[in-house]
Amino acid sequence: FNRINFMKKTILISLGWLCVGLGFLGIIVPGVPTTIFLIIALWAFTKSSEKLRHWLLHHKRFGPILNNWQKHKVVPRRAKILMVILMSSAVVLFHYSLQNLYLTIGLIIILASVAIYVISLPSETPEKSY
């Protein structure tokens, strides 16, 4: 049982660090989202390491974004726009790679559901909404 917990914790910490890395990349490379990777990293660290969770929530650059997410479920407007652009690009690439209409429609349904949910979340904290 301890071995399974150790493996689970290791996988979650690895996923968290991968997403933090992709989040850092998103700051430098236009088109690579930052927020969603940080949210996934926060989730992974919450499940695996209180120390890493605390570090991420108090990070100078990422802390405010993640605290807004945790307290208010805020996703910045820029992140929403990038998400929709990247999802649309993924559908086009997927369709032209596999050329299977049924799988493409299935992917569109899944991604559209995710997009609708994320777009419905606030873009600003309640204090900023007048």
mmCIF file of C-alpha atoms in Angstrom:
data_model
loop_
_atom_site.group_PDB
_atom_site.id
_atom_site.type_symbol
_atom_site.label_atom_id
_atom_site.label_comp_id
_atom_site.label_asym_id
_atom_site.label_seq_id
_atom_site.Cartn_x
_atom_site.Cartn_y
_atom_site.Cartn_z
ATOM 1 C CA PHE A 1 0.000 0.000 0.000
ATOM 2 C CA ASN A 2 2.840 2.422 0.804
ATOM 3 C CA ARG A 3 4.420 1.663 -2.543
ATOM 4 C CA ILE A 4 1.213 2.652 -4.358
ATOM 5 C CA ASN A 5 0.969 5.891 -2.363
ATOM 6 C CA PHE A 6 4.614 6.658 -3.106
ATOM 7 C CA MET A 7 4.077 6.072 -6.836
ATOM 8 C CA LYS A 8 0.910 8.180 -6.843
ATOM 9 C CA LYS A 9 2.680 11.022 -5.013
ATOM 10 C CA THR A 10 5.668 10.815 -7.382
ATOM 11 C CA ILE A 11 3.427 10.923 -10.454
ATOM 12 C CA LEU A 12 1.450 13.882 -9.100
ATOM 13 C CA ILE A 13 4.600 15.827 -8.184
ATOM 14 C CA SER A 14 6.060 15.088 -11.641
ATOM 15 C CA LEU A 15 2.827 16.248 -13.297
ATOM 16 C CA GLY A 16 2.880 19.370 -11.143
ATOM 17 C CA TRP A 17 6.449 20.247 -12.109
ATOM 18 C CA LEU A 18 5.735 19.528 -15.789
ATOM 19 C CA CYS A 19 2.794 21.925 -15.658
ATOM 20 C CA VAL A 20 4.822 24.578 -13.804
ATOM 21 C CA GLY A 21 7.433 24.282 -16.557
ATOM 22 C CA LEU A 22 4.793 24.626 -19.250
ATOM 23 C CA GLY A 23 3.369 27.606 -17.352
ATOM 24 C CA PHE A 24 6.809 29.271 -17.353
ATOM 25 C CA LEU A 25 7.069 28.512 -21.071
ATOM 26 C CA GLY A 26 3.689 30.186 -21.566
ATOM 27 C CA ILE A 27 5.105 33.440 -20.229
ATOM 28 C CA ILE A 28 7.841 33.432 -22.874
ATOM 29 C CA VAL A 29 6.192 31.741 -25.884
ATOM 30 C CA PRO A 30 3.112 33.426 -27.352
ATOM 31 C CA GLY A 31 0.200 31.027 -27.808
ATOM 32 C CA VAL A 32 1.196 28.658 -25.006
ATOM 33 C CA PRO A 33 -1.325 29.018 -22.177
ATOM 34 C CA THR A 34 -0.086 29.693 -18.667
ATOM 35 C CA THR A 35 -3.136 29.692 -16.404
ATOM 36 C CA ILE A 36 -4.508 26.229 -17.144
ATOM 37 C CA PHE A 37 -1.121 24.589 -16.591
ATOM 38 C CA LEU A 38 -0.740 26.401 -13.277
ATOM 39 C CA ILE A 39 -4.215 25.307 -12.179
ATOM 40 C CA ILE A 40 -3.328 21.689 -12.991
ATOM 41 C CA ALA A 41 -0.015 22.082 -11.129
ATOM 42 C CA LEU A 42 -1.845 23.486 -8.106
ATOM 43 C CA TRP A 43 -4.251 20.537 -8.153
ATOM 44 C CA ALA A 44 -1.373 18.042 -8.431
ATOM 45 C CA PHE A 45 0.621 19.684 -5.633
ATOM 46 C CA THR A 46 -2.497 19.908 -3.434
ATOM 47 C CA LYS A 47 -2.875 16.128 -3.758
ATOM 48 C CA SER A 48 0.815 15.367 -3.219
ATOM 49 C CA SER A 49 2.867 18.026 -1.399
ATOM 50 C CA GLU A 50 1.746 20.770 0.978
ATOM 51 C CA LYS A 51 5.211 22.360 0.673
ATOM 52 C CA LEU A 52 4.987 22.652 -3.138
ATOM 53 C CA ARG A 53 1.363 23.829 -2.942
ATOM 54 C CA HIS A 54 2.399 26.568 -0.512
ATOM 55 C CA TRP A 55 5.339 27.545 -2.747
ATOM 56 C CA LEU A 56 3.079 27.839 -5.799
ATOM 57 C CA LEU A 57 0.385 29.839 -3.989
ATOM 58 C CA HIS A 58 3.027 32.263 -2.673
ATOM 59 C CA HIS A 59 5.051 32.502 -5.887
ATOM 60 C CA LYS A 60 5.708 36.137 -6.852
ATOM 61 C CA ARG A 61 4.455 35.715 -10.434
ATOM 62 C CA PHE A 62 1.962 32.829 -10.210
ATOM 63 C CA GLY A 63 0.586 33.273 -6.690
ATOM 64 C CA PRO A 64 -1.959 36.010 -7.474
ATOM 65 C CA ILE A 65 -3.396 34.097 -10.456
ATOM 66 C CA LEU A 66 -3.742 30.907 -8.428
ATOM 67 C CA ASN A 67 -5.167 32.621 -5.368
ATOM 68 C CA ASN A 68 -7.815 34.252 -7.589
ATOM 69 C CA TRP A 69 -8.580 30.807 -8.991
ATOM 70 C CA GLN A 70 -8.861 29.215 -5.554
ATOM 71 C CA LYS A 71 -10.944 31.977 -3.982
ATOM 72 C CA HIS A 72 -13.134 33.091 -6.882
ATOM 73 C CA LYS A 73 -12.677 30.570 -9.743
ATOM 74 C CA VAL A 74 -11.360 33.439 -11.892
ATOM 75 C CA VAL A 75 -9.832 32.663 -15.293
ATOM 76 C CA PRO A 76 -8.337 35.740 -16.976
ATOM 77 C CA ARG A 77 -9.933 36.789 -20.270
ATOM 78 C CA ARG A 78 -6.597 36.376 -22.112
ATOM 79 C CA ALA A 79 -6.369 32.763 -20.920
ATOM 80 C CA LYS A 80 -9.909 32.079 -22.144
ATOM 81 C CA ILE A 81 -9.159 33.494 -25.583
ATOM 82 C CA LEU A 82 -5.939 31.488 -25.872
ATOM 83 C CA MET A 83 -7.751 28.349 -24.723
ATOM 84 C CA VAL A 84 -10.402 28.690 -27.446
ATOM 85 C CA ILE A 85 -7.764 29.371 -30.116
ATOM 86 C CA LEU A 86 -5.660 26.378 -29.053
ATOM 87 C CA MET A 87 -8.690 24.085 -28.794
ATOM 88 C CA SER A 88 -9.831 25.110 -32.276
ATOM 89 C CA SER A 89 -6.334 24.481 -33.640
ATOM 90 C CA ALA A 90 -6.264 21.089 -31.915
ATOM 91 C CA VAL A 91 -9.576 20.094 -33.554
ATOM 92 C CA VAL A 92 -8.302 21.097 -37.007
ATOM 93 C CA LEU A 93 -4.998 19.225 -36.523
ATOM 94 C CA PHE A 94 -6.809 16.201 -35.107
ATOM 95 C CA HIS A 95 -9.251 16.081 -38.014
ATOM 96 C CA TYR A 96 -6.604 16.431 -40.708
ATOM 97 C CA SER A 97 -4.357 13.890 -38.994
ATOM 98 C CA LEU A 98 -6.953 11.147 -38.532
ATOM 99 C CA GLN A 99 -9.578 12.222 -41.068
ATOM 100 C CA ASN A 100 -12.314 10.580 -39.024
ATOM 101 C CA LEU A 101 -15.464 12.681 -38.854
ATOM 102 C CA TYR A 102 -16.967 10.786 -35.900
ATOM 103 C CA LEU A 103 -13.858 11.147 -33.718
ATOM 104 C CA THR A 104 -13.585 14.811 -34.688
ATOM 105 C CA ILE A 105 -17.215 15.422 -33.717
ATOM 106 C CA GLY A 106 -16.607 13.634 -30.405
ATOM 107 C CA LEU A 107 -13.572 15.836 -29.730
ATOM 108 C CA ILE A 108 -15.559 18.961 -30.640
ATOM 109 C CA ILE A 109 -18.296 17.997 -28.155
ATOM 110 C CA ILE A 110 -15.787 17.413 -25.355
ATOM 111 C CA LEU A 111 -13.756 20.563 -26.010
ATOM 112 C CA ALA A 112 -16.853 22.708 -26.523
ATOM 113 C CA SER A 113 -18.173 21.516 -23.150
ATOM 114 C CA VAL A 114 -14.890 22.439 -21.464
ATOM 115 C CA ALA A 115 -14.802 25.804 -23.256
ATOM 116 C CA ILE A 116 -18.384 26.639 -22.245
ATOM 117 C CA TYR A 117 -17.575 25.872 -18.619
ATOM 118 C CA VAL A 118 -14.339 27.893 -18.576
ATOM 119 C CA ILE A 119 -15.854 30.833 -20.476
ATOM 120 C CA SER A 120 -18.745 30.915 -17.989
ATOM 121 C CA LEU A 121 -16.284 31.498 -15.128
ATOM 122 C CA PRO A 122 -15.573 35.102 -14.122
ATOM 123 C CA SER A 123 -12.663 36.916 -15.765
ATOM 124 C CA GLU A 124 -12.073 39.294 -12.857
ATOM 125 C CA THR A 125 -12.258 39.108 -9.100
ATOM 126 C CA PRO A 126 -15.492 40.462 -7.560
ATOM 127 C CA GLU A 127 -13.612 43.547 -6.264
ATOM 128 C CA LYS A 128 -12.675 44.526 -9.827
ATOM 129 C CA SER A 129 -16.177 44.033 -11.254
ATOM 130 C CA TYR A 130 -18.159 47.233 -10.913
#
